[in-house]
Coordinates of C-alpha atoms in Angstrom, one line a residue:
Chain A
X1 CA 35.2 -20.8 -85.2
X2 CA 34.7 -17.4 -86.7
X3 CA 31.9 -15.8 -84.9
X4 CA 31.0 -12.4 -86.5
X5 CA 30.0 -11.0 -83.1
X6 CA 33.3 -12.0 -81.7
X7 CA 35.2 -10.4 -84.6
X8 CA 33.1 -7.3 -84.2
X9 CA 33.9 -7.2 -80.5
X10 CA 37.6 -7.5 -81.2
X11 CA 37.5 -4.6 -83.6
X12 CA 35.3 -2.6 -81.2
X13 CA 37.9 -3.2 -78.5
X14 CA 40.7 -2.0 -80.7
X15 CA 38.7 0.9 -81.9
X16 CA 37.8 2.1 -78.4
X17 CA 41.5 1.6 -77.4
X18 CA 42.8 3.7 -80.3
X19 CA 40.2 6.4 -79.8
X20 CA 41.2 6.6 -76.1
X21 CA 44.9 6.7 -77.1
X22 CA 44.3 9.4 -79.6
X23 CA 42.4 11.5 -77.1
X24 CA 45.1 11.2 -74.4
X25 CA 47.9 11.7 -76.9
X26 CA 46.3 14.9 -78.2
X27 CA 45.7 16.3 -74.8
X28 CA 49.2 15.4 -73.7
X29 CA 50.8 17.0 -76.8
X30 CA 48.8 20.2 -76.1
X31 CA 50.0 20.1 -72.5
X32 CA 53.6 19.7 -73.6
X33 CA 53.3 22.6 -76.1
X34 CA 51.9 24.8 -73.3
X35 CA 54.8 24.1 -71.0
X36 CA 57.3 24.8 -73.7
X37 CA 55.8 28.2 -74.4
X38 CA 55.5 28.9 -70.7
X39 CA 59.2 28.3 -70.0
X40 CA 60.2 30.3 -73.0
X41 CA 58.2 33.2 -71.8
X42 CA 59.8 33.3 -68.4
X43 CA 63.2 32.9 -70.0
X44 CA 64.3 29.7 -68.4
X45 CA 66.7 28.3 -70.9
X46 CA 68.5 26.1 -68.4
X47 CA 67.4 22.4 -68.1
X48 CA 65.5 21.9 -64.9
X49 CA 67.9 19.8 -62.8
X50 CA 71.1 20.1 -64.8
X51 CA 73.3 22.9 -63.5
X52 CA 76.3 24.8 -64.6
X53 CA 79.6 23.6 -63.4
X54 CA 79.8 25.3 -60.0
X55 CA 82.6 27.7 -59.4
X56 CA 83.6 27.3 -55.8
X57 CA 85.2 30.8 -55.7
X58 CA 81.9 32.5 -56.1
X59 CA 80.5 30.9 -53.0
X60 CA 80.7 33.2 -50.1
X61 CA 80.1 36.7 -51.4
X62 CA 77.5 37.5 -48.8
X63 CA 76.6 40.8 -47.4
X64 CA 79.0 41.1 -44.5
X65 CA 80.7 38.4 -42.6
X66 CA 78.4 36.0 -40.8
X67 CA 78.7 37.7 -37.4
X68 CA 75.8 38.5 -35.2
X69 CA 75.2 40.0 -31.8
X70 CA 71.9 38.3 -31.6
X71 CA 69.7 41.4 -32.1
X72 CA 70.0 42.2 -35.8
X73 CA 67.7 40.6 -38.4
X74 CA 69.5 37.7 -39.9
X75 CA 69.1 34.6 -42.0
X76 CA 70.2 31.3 -40.5
X77 CA 71.1 28.6 -43.0
X78 CA 69.0 25.4 -42.6
X79 CA 70.1 23.7 -45.8
X80 CA 72.4 25.2 -48.4
X81 CA 74.9 23.8 -50.8
X82 CA 78.5 24.5 -49.8
X83 CA 77.5 26.2 -46.5
X84 CA 77.2 24.4 -43.2
X85 CA 73.8 24.6 -41.5
X86 CA 73.7 27.2 -38.7
X87 CA 75.7 29.8 -40.5
X88 CA 74.2 33.2 -40.4
X89 CA 73.8 36.1 -42.8
X90 CA 73.3 39.5 -41.3
X91 CA 70.8 41.6 -43.1
X92 CA 72.1 45.2 -43.2
X93 CA 69.8 47.1 -45.4
X94 CA 69.3 45.3 -48.7
X95 CA 70.3 41.9 -49.9
X96 CA 69.6 40.1 -53.1
X97 CA 69.6 36.3 -53.1
X98 CA 70.4 34.4 -56.3
X99 CA 72.8 32.4 -58.3
X100 CA 74.5 35.4 -59.9
X101 CA 76.9 38.1 -58.4
X102 CA 74.7 39.1 -55.6
X103 CA 74.9 39.6 -51.9
X104 CA 73.8 36.2 -50.9
X105 CA 75.1 33.8 -53.5
X106 CA 73.2 30.5 -53.8
X107 CA 74.8 27.5 -55.3
X108 CA 71.4 26.1 -56.2
X109 CA 70.3 25.0 -59.7
X110 CA 66.8 26.1 -58.9
X111 CA 67.8 29.7 -58.1
X112 CA 67.6 32.4 -60.7
X113 CA 70.5 34.9 -61.2
X114 CA 68.6 37.5 -59.1
X115 CA 66.0 35.4 -57.4
X116 CA 64.7 37.3 -54.4
X117 CA 65.4 40.4 -52.4
X118 CA 65.2 41.2 -48.8
X119 CA 64.9 44.9 -47.8
X120 CA 64.8 46.6 -44.4
X121 CA 62.1 49.2 -44.2
X122 CA 62.3 50.8 -40.8
X123 CA 61.6 48.1 -38.3
X124 CA 60.2 45.6 -40.8
X125 CA 62.1 43.4 -43.1
X126 CA 60.4 42.6 -46.4
X127 CA 61.0 39.6 -48.7
X128 CA 60.2 40.0 -52.4
X129 CA 60.5 37.6 -55.3
X130 CA 62.3 39.2 -58.3
X131 CA 60.4 37.3 -60.9
X132 CA 62.3 34.1 -60.4
X133 CA 61.6 31.0 -62.5
X134 CA 61.0 28.5 -59.7
X135 CA 59.6 30.8 -57.1
X136 CA 60.3 31.7 -53.5
X137 CA 58.5 30.0 -50.7
X138 CA 57.8 31.7 -47.4
X139 CA 56.8 29.1 -44.8
X140 CA 56.2 26.7 -47.8
X141 CA 53.7 29.0 -49.5
X142 CA 54.6 30.5 -52.8
X143 CA 55.4 34.1 -52.5
X144 CA 53.1 36.2 -54.7
X145 CA 54.1 39.8 -53.7
X146 CA 56.3 41.6 -51.2
X147 CA 55.7 40.1 -47.7
X148 CA 57.0 41.1 -44.3
X149 CA 59.1 38.6 -42.4
X150 CA 58.6 37.6 -38.9
X151 CA 61.0 35.8 -36.5
X152 CA 60.9 32.1 -37.1
X153 CA 59.7 32.3 -40.8
X154 CA 61.3 29.9 -43.2
X155 CA 62.4 30.9 -46.6
X156 CA 62.9 28.3 -49.3
X157 CA 64.5 28.7 -52.7
X158 CA 64.8 25.4 -54.6
X159 CA 66.7 23.2 -52.1
X160 CA 68.1 26.0 -50.1
X161 CA 66.3 26.9 -46.8
X162 CA 66.8 29.7 -44.3
X163 CA 65.2 30.7 -41.1
X164 CA 64.6 34.3 -40.4
X165 CA 65.5 35.6 -36.9
X166 CA 65.6 39.0 -35.3
Chain B
X1 CA 37.6 20.5 -68.8
X2 CA 39.3 20.5 -65.4
X3 CA 41.9 17.9 -64.6
X4 CA 39.6 15.7 -62.5
X5 CA 36.8 15.8 -65.0
X6 CA 39.2 14.7 -67.7
X7 CA 40.2 11.8 -65.5
X8 CA 36.6 10.8 -64.9
X9 CA 35.9 11.0 -68.6
X10 CA 38.9 8.9 -69.5
X11 CA 37.7 6.1 -67.1
X12 CA 34.7 5.5 -69.4
X13 CA 36.6 4.0 -72.3
X14 CA 38.6 1.9 -69.8
X15 CA 35.4 0.3 -68.5
X16 CA 34.1 -0.1 -72.0
X17 CA 37.2 -2.1 -72.8
X18 CA 36.6 -4.4 -69.8
X19 CA 33.0 -5.0 -71.0
X20 CA 34.0 -5.6 -74.7
X21 CA 36.9 -7.9 -73.6
X22 CA 34.9 -10.0 -71.3
X23 CA 32.0 -10.2 -73.7
X24 CA 34.3 -11.5 -76.4
X25 CA 35.8 -14.1 -74.1
X26 CA 32.3 -15.3 -73.0
X27 CA 31.1 -15.7 -76.6
X28 CA 34.1 -17.8 -77.4
X29 CA 33.7 -19.9 -74.3
X30 CA 30.0 -20.5 -74.0
X31 CA 28.8 -19.4 -77.4
X32 CA 26.4 -17.0 -75.7
X33 CA 26.2 -13.3 -75.2
X34 CA 26.0 -12.8 -71.5
X35 CA 25.1 -9.7 -69.6
X36 CA 27.7 -10.7 -67.0
X37 CA 30.3 -8.8 -69.0
X38 CA 28.2 -5.6 -68.5
X39 CA 28.2 -6.3 -64.8
X40 CA 32.0 -6.7 -64.8
X41 CA 32.4 -3.5 -66.7
X42 CA 30.1 -1.7 -64.2
X43 CA 32.0 -3.1 -61.2
X44 CA 35.3 -2.0 -62.8
X45 CA 34.0 1.5 -63.4
X46 CA 32.6 1.7 -59.9
X47 CA 36.0 0.7 -58.4
X48 CA 37.8 3.2 -60.5
X49 CA 35.3 6.0 -59.8
X50 CA 35.8 5.3 -56.0
X51 CA 39.5 5.8 -56.4
X52 CA 38.8 8.8 -58.6
X53 CA 36.8 10.4 -55.8
X54 CA 39.7 9.9 -53.4
X55 CA 42.0 11.7 -55.9
X56 CA 39.4 14.4 -56.3
X57 CA 39.4 15.1 -52.6
X58 CA 43.1 14.6 -51.8
X59 CA 45.0 15.5 -55.0
X60 CA 42.8 17.9 -57.0
X61 CA 45.7 19.1 -59.2
X62 CA 47.5 15.8 -59.8
X63 CA 48.1 14.5 -63.3
X64 CA 44.8 13.5 -64.9
X65 CA 46.0 10.9 -67.4
X66 CA 48.1 8.6 -65.3
X67 CA 45.3 6.8 -63.5
X68 CA 43.0 6.2 -66.5
X69 CA 46.1 4.9 -68.5
X70 CA 46.8 2.5 -65.6
X71 CA 43.1 1.5 -65.5
X72 CA 43.3 0.5 -69.2
X73 CA 46.4 -1.6 -68.4
X74 CA 44.7 -3.3 -65.6
X75 CA 41.8 -4.0 -67.9
X76 CA 44.1 -5.7 -70.3
X77 CA 45.4 -7.8 -67.5
X78 CA 42.0 -8.8 -66.1
X79 CA 40.6 -9.8 -69.5
X80 CA 43.7 -11.7 -70.6
X81 CA 44.1 -13.6 -67.3
X82 CA 40.4 -14.5 -67.3
X83 CA 40.8 -15.8 -70.7
X84 CA 43.8 -18.0 -69.6
X85 CA 42.4 -19.2 -66.3
X86 CA 39.2 -18.3 -64.3
X87 CA 40.5 -19.0 -60.8
X88 CA 43.7 -16.9 -61.4
X89 CA 41.5 -14.1 -62.8
X90 CA 39.4 -14.1 -59.6
X91 CA 42.6 -13.8 -57.5
X92 CA 43.9 -11.2 -59.8
X93 CA 40.7 -9.2 -59.4
X94 CA 41.1 -9.4 -55.7
X95 CA 44.6 -8.2 -55.9
X96 CA 43.5 -5.4 -58.2
X97 CA 41.1 -4.3 -55.4
X98 CA 43.9 -4.7 -52.8
X99 CA 46.1 -2.6 -55.1
X100 CA 43.5 0.2 -55.3
X101 CA 43.2 0.2 -51.5
X102 CA 47.0 0.4 -51.2
X103 CA 47.0 3.2 -53.7
X104 CA 44.3 5.1 -51.7
X105 CA 46.1 4.4 -48.5
X106 CA 49.4 5.8 -49.8
X107 CA 47.7 8.9 -51.1
X108 CA 45.8 9.5 -47.8
X109 CA 48.3 8.1 -45.3
X110 CA 51.5 9.5 -46.7
X111 CA 50.1 12.9 -47.9
X112 CA 53.5 14.3 -48.7
X113 CA 56.2 12.2 -50.4
X114 CA 59.0 14.3 -48.9
X115 CA 58.4 12.6 -45.6
X116 CA 60.0 9.6 -47.1
X117 CA 63.3 11.4 -47.2
X118 CA 63.6 11.3 -43.4
X119 CA 63.5 7.5 -43.3
X120 CA 65.9 7.0 -46.2
X121 CA 68.3 4.6 -44.4
X122 CA 65.5 2.5 -43.0
X123 CA 63.9 2.4 -46.5
X124 CA 67.2 1.4 -48.1
X125 CA 67.8 -1.4 -45.6
X126 CA 64.2 -2.7 -46.1
X127 CA 64.8 -2.7 -49.8
X128 CA 68.0 -4.7 -49.6
X129 CA 66.5 -7.2 -47.1
X130 CA 63.5 -7.6 -49.4
X131 CA 65.8 -8.3 -52.3
X132 CA 67.8 -11.0 -50.4
X133 CA 64.7 -12.6 -48.8
X134 CA 64.2 -15.1 -51.6
X135 CA 67.6 -16.6 -50.8
X136 CA 66.6 -17.3 -47.1
X137 CA 66.1 -21.0 -46.8
X138 CA 62.6 -22.1 -45.9
X139 CA 60.7 -19.2 -47.4
X140 CA 62.7 -18.5 -50.5
X141 CA 61.7 -20.2 -53.7
X142 CA 63.6 -20.9 -56.8
X143 CA 61.6 -20.5 -60.1
X144 CA 63.4 -21.4 -63.3
X145 CA 66.7 -21.0 -61.7
X146 CA 66.2 -17.4 -60.4
X147 CA 65.5 -16.6 -56.8
X148 CA 62.7 -14.1 -57.2
X149 CA 59.8 -15.1 -55.0
X150 CA 59.0 -15.8 -51.4
X151 CA 56.5 -18.3 -50.0
X152 CA 54.8 -17.4 -46.7
X153 CA 52.2 -20.0 -46.1
X154 CA 49.4 -19.4 -48.7
X155 CA 50.8 -16.2 -50.0
X156 CA 53.7 -16.1 -52.4
X157 CA 55.1 -12.8 -53.5
X158 CA 58.0 -11.2 -55.4
X159 CA 59.8 -8.9 -53.0
X160 CA 61.9 -7.3 -55.7
X161 CA 58.7 -5.5 -56.8
X162 CA 58.5 -3.5 -53.6
X163 CA 62.3 -3.3 -53.3
X164 CA 62.5 -1.3 -56.5
X165 CA 60.4 1.5 -54.9
X166 CA 62.5 1.5 -51.7
X167 CA 65.8 1.6 -53.6
X168 CA 64.6 4.5 -55.9
X169 CA 63.5 6.5 -52.8
X170 CA 66.9 6.0 -51.2
X171 CA 68.9 6.8 -54.3
X172 CA 66.8 9.9 -55.0
X173 CA 67.4 11.3 -51.5
X174 CA 71.1 10.2 -51.5
X175 CA 71.8 11.8 -54.8
X176 CA 70.0 15.0 -53.9
X177 CA 72.6 15.5 -51.2
X178 CA 75.7 14.3 -53.0
X179 CA 75.2 15.4 -56.6
X180 CA 77.0 18.7 -56.2
X181 CA 80.0 16.8 -54.8
X182 CA 80.0 14.3 -57.5
X183 CA 80.4 16.9 -60.2
X184 CA 83.1 19.1 -58.5
X185 CA 86.6 18.4 -59.5
X186 CA 85.6 16.7 -62.8
X187 CA 88.3 16.9 -65.4
X188 CA 88.0 17.1 -69.1
X189 CA 90.2 14.6 -70.9
X190 CA 90.0 14.8 -74.7
X191 CA 86.6 16.3 -74.7
X192 CA 85.1 13.9 -72.3
X193 CA 84.3 15.0 -68.8
X194 CA 85.7 12.4 -66.4
X195 CA 84.5 12.3 -62.8
X196 CA 87.3 12.4 -60.2
X197 CA 88.5 9.0 -59.2
X198 CA 87.5 9.4 -55.5
X199 CA 83.9 10.2 -56.4
X200 CA 83.5 7.1 -58.4
X201 CA 82.9 5.4 -55.1
X202 CA 79.1 5.5 -55.0
X203 CA 78.9 4.5 -58.6
X204 CA 81.1 1.5 -57.9
X205 CA 79.2 0.6 -54.8
X206 CA 75.9 0.5 -56.6
X207 CA 77.5 -1.4 -59.5
X208 CA 78.8 -3.9 -57.0
X209 CA 75.4 -4.2 -55.5
X210 CA 73.9 -4.9 -59.0
X211 CA 76.5 -7.5 -59.6
X212 CA 75.8 -9.1 -56.3
X213 CA 72.2 -9.1 -57.1
X214 CA 73.0 -10.9 -60.3
X215 CA 74.9 -13.6 -58.4
X216 CA 72.5 -13.9 -55.5
X217 CA 69.1 -13.9 -57.2
X218 CA 70.5 -14.9 -60.6
X219 CA 68.3 -12.7 -62.5
X220 CA 69.7 -10.5 -65.2
X221 CA 66.4 -8.7 -65.8
X222 CA 66.0 -7.3 -62.3
X223 CA 69.7 -6.5 -62.1
X224 CA 69.4 -4.5 -65.4
X225 CA 66.2 -2.8 -64.1
X226 CA 67.8 -1.6 -60.8
X227 CA 71.1 -0.5 -62.3
X228 CA 69.4 1.2 -65.3
X229 CA 67.2 3.1 -62.9
X230 CA 70.3 4.2 -60.9
X231 CA 72.1 5.4 -64.1
X232 CA 69.0 7.4 -65.1
X233 CA 69.0 9.0 -61.7
X234 CA 72.7 9.8 -61.7
X235 CA 72.5 11.3 -65.2
X236 CA 69.6 13.5 -64.2
X237 CA 71.3 14.5 -61.0
X238 CA 74.7 15.4 -62.4
X239 CA 74.0 16.2 -66.1
X240 CA 77.1 14.2 -67.0
X241 CA 76.7 11.7 -69.8
X242 CA 80.1 10.3 -68.9
X243 CA 78.8 8.9 -65.6
X244 CA 76.1 7.0 -67.4
X245 CA 78.5 5.8 -70.1
X246 CA 81.0 4.6 -67.5
X247 CA 78.2 2.9 -65.6
X248 CA 76.9 1.2 -68.7
X249 CA 80.4 0.0 -69.7
X250 CA 80.9 -1.4 -66.2
X251 CA 77.5 -3.2 -66.3
X252 CA 78.2 -4.7 -69.7
X253 CA 81.6 -5.9 -68.5
X254 CA 80.1 -7.4 -65.4
X255 CA 77.2 -9.1 -67.0
X256 CA 79.5 -10.5 -69.7
X257 CA 81.7 -12.0 -67.0
X258 CA 78.8 -13.5 -65.1
X259 CA 77.0 -14.7 -68.2
X260 CA 80.0 -16.8 -69.0
X261 CA 80.4 -18.2 -65.4
X262 CA 77.1 -18.5 -63.6
X263 CA 75.2 -21.5 -64.9
X264 CA 71.7 -20.2 -64.9
X265 CA 72.5 -16.9 -66.6
X266 CA 74.6 -18.8 -69.1
X267 CA 71.6 -21.0 -70.0
X268 CA 69.4 -18.0 -70.5
X269 CA 71.9 -16.3 -72.8
X270 CA 72.3 -19.5 -74.8
X271 CA 68.6 -20.0 -75.3
X272 CA 68.3 -16.3 -76.3
X273 CA 71.0 -16.5 -78.9
X274 CA 69.7 -19.7 -80.6
X275 CA 66.1 -20.6 -79.5
X276 CA 65.5 -22.8 -82.5
X277 CA 68.4 -25.1 -81.8
X278 CA 67.0 -28.6 -81.5
X279 CA 69.1 -29.6 -78.4
X280 CA 68.2 -26.4 -76.5
X281 CA 64.5 -26.6 -77.6
X282 CA 64.0 -30.1 -76.1
X283 CA 66.1 -29.5 -73.0
X284 CA 64.1 -29.0 -69.7
X285 CA 63.9 -25.2 -69.1
X286 CA 65.4 -24.7 -72.5
X287 CA 64.3 -22.5 -75.3
X288 CA 60.9 -24.0 -75.7
X289 CA 59.3 -21.1 -73.9
X290 CA 60.9 -18.3 -75.9
X291 CA 60.5 -20.1 -79.2
X292 CA 56.8 -20.7 -78.6
X293 CA 56.4 -17.0 -77.6
X294 CA 57.9 -15.9 -80.9
X295 CA 55.6 -18.3 -82.9
X296 CA 52.6 -17.0 -81.0
X297 CA 53.4 -13.4 -81.8
X298 CA 54.1 -14.1 -85.4
X299 CA 50.8 -16.0 -85.6
X300 CA 48.9 -13.0 -84.3
X301 CA 49.3 -11.1 -87.6
X302 CA 48.0 -7.5 -87.9
X303 CA 44.7 -7.8 -86.1
X304 CA 45.2 -11.0 -84.1
X305 CA 43.3 -14.2 -83.7
X306 CA 40.6 -12.6 -81.6
X307 CA 39.9 -12.9 -77.9
X308 CA 40.2 -16.4 -76.5
X309 CA 41.1 -17.8 -79.9
X310 CA 44.7 -18.8 -79.3
X311 CA 45.3 -22.4 -78.2
X312 CA 47.3 -22.3 -75.0
X313 CA 46.7 -25.8 -73.6
X314 CA 46.2 -28.5 -76.2
X315 CA 44.3 -31.6 -75.1
X316 CA 47.6 -33.6 -75.0
X317 CA 51.2 -32.7 -74.5
X318 CA 52.7 -29.8 -72.6
X319 CA 51.1 -26.3 -72.6
X320 CA 52.0 -24.5 -75.8
X321 CA 52.8 -21.3 -73.9
X322 CA 54.4 -22.0 -70.5
X323 CA 53.9 -19.1 -67.9
X324 CA 51.3 -17.5 -70.2
X325 CA 49.7 -15.6 -67.3
X326 CA 53.0 -14.0 -66.1
X327 CA 56.1 -13.8 -68.2
X328 CA 54.6 -14.5 -71.6
X329 CA 51.3 -12.5 -71.2
X330 CA 52.6 -10.1 -73.8
X331 CA 52.9 -12.9 -76.3
X332 CA 49.3 -13.9 -75.6
X333 CA 48.1 -10.3 -76.1
X334 CA 50.0 -10.1 -79.4
X335 CA 48.6 -13.4 -80.5
X336 CA 45.0 -12.4 -79.8
X337 CA 45.0 -8.7 -80.7
X338 CA 47.7 -8.7 -83.2
X339 CA 50.3 -6.0 -84.0
X340 CA 47.7 -3.3 -83.6
X341 CA 46.8 -4.4 -80.1
X342 CA 50.4 -4.8 -79.0
X343 CA 51.4 -1.4 -80.4
X344 CA 48.5 0.2 -78.6
X345 CA 49.6 -1.5 -75.4
X346 CA 53.1 -0.2 -75.8
X347 CA 51.7 3.3 -76.5
X348 CA 49.9 3.2 -73.2
X349 CA 53.2 2.4 -71.4
X350 CA 54.9 5.1 -73.4
X351 CA 52.3 7.6 -72.3
X352 CA 52.5 6.6 -68.7
X353 CA 56.3 7.1 -68.9
X354 CA 55.8 10.5 -70.6
X355 CA 53.5 11.6 -67.8
X356 CA 56.0 10.5 -65.3
X357 CA 58.9 12.4 -66.8
X358 CA 56.6 15.4 -67.3
X359 CA 55.9 15.3 -63.5
X360 CA 59.7 15.3 -62.9
X361 CA 60.0 18.3 -65.2
X362 CA 57.4 20.3 -63.3
X363 CA 58.7 19.5 -59.8
X364 CA 60.5 22.4 -58.1
X365 CA 62.8 20.6 -55.7
X366 CA 65.5 18.1 -56.3
X367 CA 64.1 15.2 -54.3
X368 CA 60.7 15.3 -56.0
X369 CA 62.4 15.6 -59.4
X370 CA 64.8 12.7 -58.8
X371 CA 62.1 10.5 -57.2
X372 CA 59.7 11.0 -60.2
X373 CA 62.6 10.4 -62.6
X374 CA 63.7 7.3 -60.8
X375 CA 60.2 5.7 -60.4
X376 CA 59.4 6.4 -64.0
X377 CA 62.7 5.0 -65.2
X378 CA 62.4 1.8 -63.2
X379 CA 58.9 1.4 -64.5
X380 CA 59.9 1.9 -68.1
X381 CA 62.9 -0.4 -67.7
X382 CA 60.7 -3.1 -66.3
X383 CA 58.5 -3.0 -69.4
X384 CA 61.5 -3.0 -71.6
X385 CA 63.1 -6.0 -69.8
X386 CA 60.0 -8.2 -70.1
X387 CA 58.8 -7.1 -73.6
X388 CA 62.3 -7.2 -74.8
X389 CA 62.7 -10.6 -73.4
X390 CA 59.5 -11.9 -75.0
X391 CA 60.4 -10.5 -78.4
X392 CA 63.9 -11.9 -78.1
X393 CA 65.7 -8.6 -78.0
X394 CA 67.4 -9.4 -74.8
X395 CA 67.5 -12.7 -72.8
X396 CA 64.1 -13.5 -71.3
X397 CA 63.8 -13.0 -67.5
X398 CA 61.1 -13.4 -65.0
X399 CA 60.0 -9.8 -64.5
X400 CA 56.3 -9.0 -64.6
X401 CA 54.6 -6.8 -67.1
X402 CA 53.4 -4.0 -64.8
X403 CA 49.7 -4.0 -64.1
X404 CA 49.0 -6.8 -66.5
X405 CA 50.9 -9.9 -65.4
X406 CA 49.3 -12.2 -62.8
X407 CA 50.8 -11.5 -59.4
X408 CA 49.7 -9.7 -56.3
X409 CA 53.0 -8.1 -55.3
X410 CA 53.4 -6.7 -58.8
X411 CA 50.0 -5.0 -58.8
X412 CA 50.2 -3.7 -55.3
X413 CA 53.8 -2.4 -55.7
X414 CA 53.0 -0.7 -59.0
X415 CA 49.9 1.0 -57.5
X416 CA 52.1 2.3 -54.7
X417 CA 54.6 3.6 -57.3
X418 CA 51.7 5.3 -59.1
X419 CA 50.5 6.9 -55.9
X420 CA 53.9 8.4 -55.3
X421 CA 54.0 9.8 -58.8
X422 CA 50.6 11.4 -58.3
X423 CA 51.7 12.8 -55.0
X424 CA 54.7 14.5 -56.6
X425 CA 52.5 15.6 -59.5
X426 CA 50.0 17.2 -57.2
X427 CA 52.5 19.5 -55.5
X428 CA 54.3 20.3 -58.7
X429 CA 51.1 21.1 -60.7
X430 CA 49.6 23.1 -57.8
X431 CA 52.7 25.3 -57.6
X432 CA 52.8 25.7 -61.4
X433 CA 49.2 26.8 -61.3
X434 CA 49.8 29.3 -58.5
X435 CA 52.7 30.8 -60.3
X436 CA 50.7 31.3 -63.5

């Protein structure tokens, strides 16, 4: 039985379906283009999860040995690749965190070469993001500008987490 | 347009499709244009808008395309199952509502997918128990030689649907911790990076599990789905193609061995290789099903026979397409909507997968990234396994076509999977927006 209405409905179904697909595909393509430009602008050439072969030797170039008398401001490792939780980094006056040759070396694929900086200004300690690709999180909020640290604050870069203590 | 308005807008074509589809089926069946199809379209739209409002409130930044795409898939399922059997369609519609509720409950109740990481061993254990449940005497049920479903009184469900989510959650959190270790000490031999022997352990363990699955539930499709998902995860986690290649080689070897020893798998492979063989065609549980599926698809042509036009149950003799509502629903769709309809359907799946991987790209922590990758990979592989089976690219197995096939557990589990993807997407996109 070839009912014209039925045939019309079939083509209407296919028509609506393809229009829908075209619309979604167009929006999705535009979305993809935008991200490609966005990453190019921030200079992140590295694939997101893939990481360079880790060189174990560059692991512990921290600022000063992890010793503490309990009064100085310090970072306590909560989660960090290659470092046991509970280890502490003393913050002397200025420390850069990142994947490159910096004071606190992070073996974390989400960290930029020079990712964030912690500076002592008198009695306050200030955390600042150095234009990293994936951002620095203070108490799980994305850091937008320099921000003072308080005892008990958590700092997260990628999968690495520290607690700040004084 | 903001994300959520885009989503709302995209739901309109979805409900138009429901209306058009039901109208066409009604005309074929009763020779009358009925306004009931409009009601169905309106109810469908109302349900989707209700879920859309939940998303608007809880996940304002989440991916706007995933939900409408899935709504269109569900629309295909409802129309096609209604066309095959009214009572099944009524049940399917109920399961669709249950699925939407499960989706909303996951979005509201879980809130943050990273909570799952804390319970990873419990989740892993649940997944394995679920997988083995169909072999428990009394409640397990053997369908066509494979142990895939469980019968609990009136409800029968396929636990492997839920297990796939549990196992991906576990693997994502496990690989997040161990991926660094897996790569260290890798050696390059003749230009190929080989993992150190001692770190092949996890790979071998999961391979063993997949093989065990093959022996226990005797289903090549689910085994391929789980192991493929694992390989995708390990490739993303380590960026080492050699891991995936070794895994694939192991899997191929293992399946070849079992295909030639386990009876049920052996039959499936034989019917796949030669479905038109007279002996196999007439044999019970032989190649009748796959051969009919191929005929049905060829018969569809470019634009198909039209809704409700294909003959599934002739007045006498066995049904022309066995399991038309579950395994072979793709063949029915191809028959009635033709190549154009089938390609559109595959494009929808492709777009869902694209949005899933996009979510993984945007995520800023390993667990979210791996979870999004794993869920998307398993979803894509499930579509591949069943569509590949129906088109005779690989041996046919009893995996459901996500969101379309008849089956409560499939719909509910896939809606939970979608909810997890949207939760990941919400965080990732909110952070990307903030950084801009």
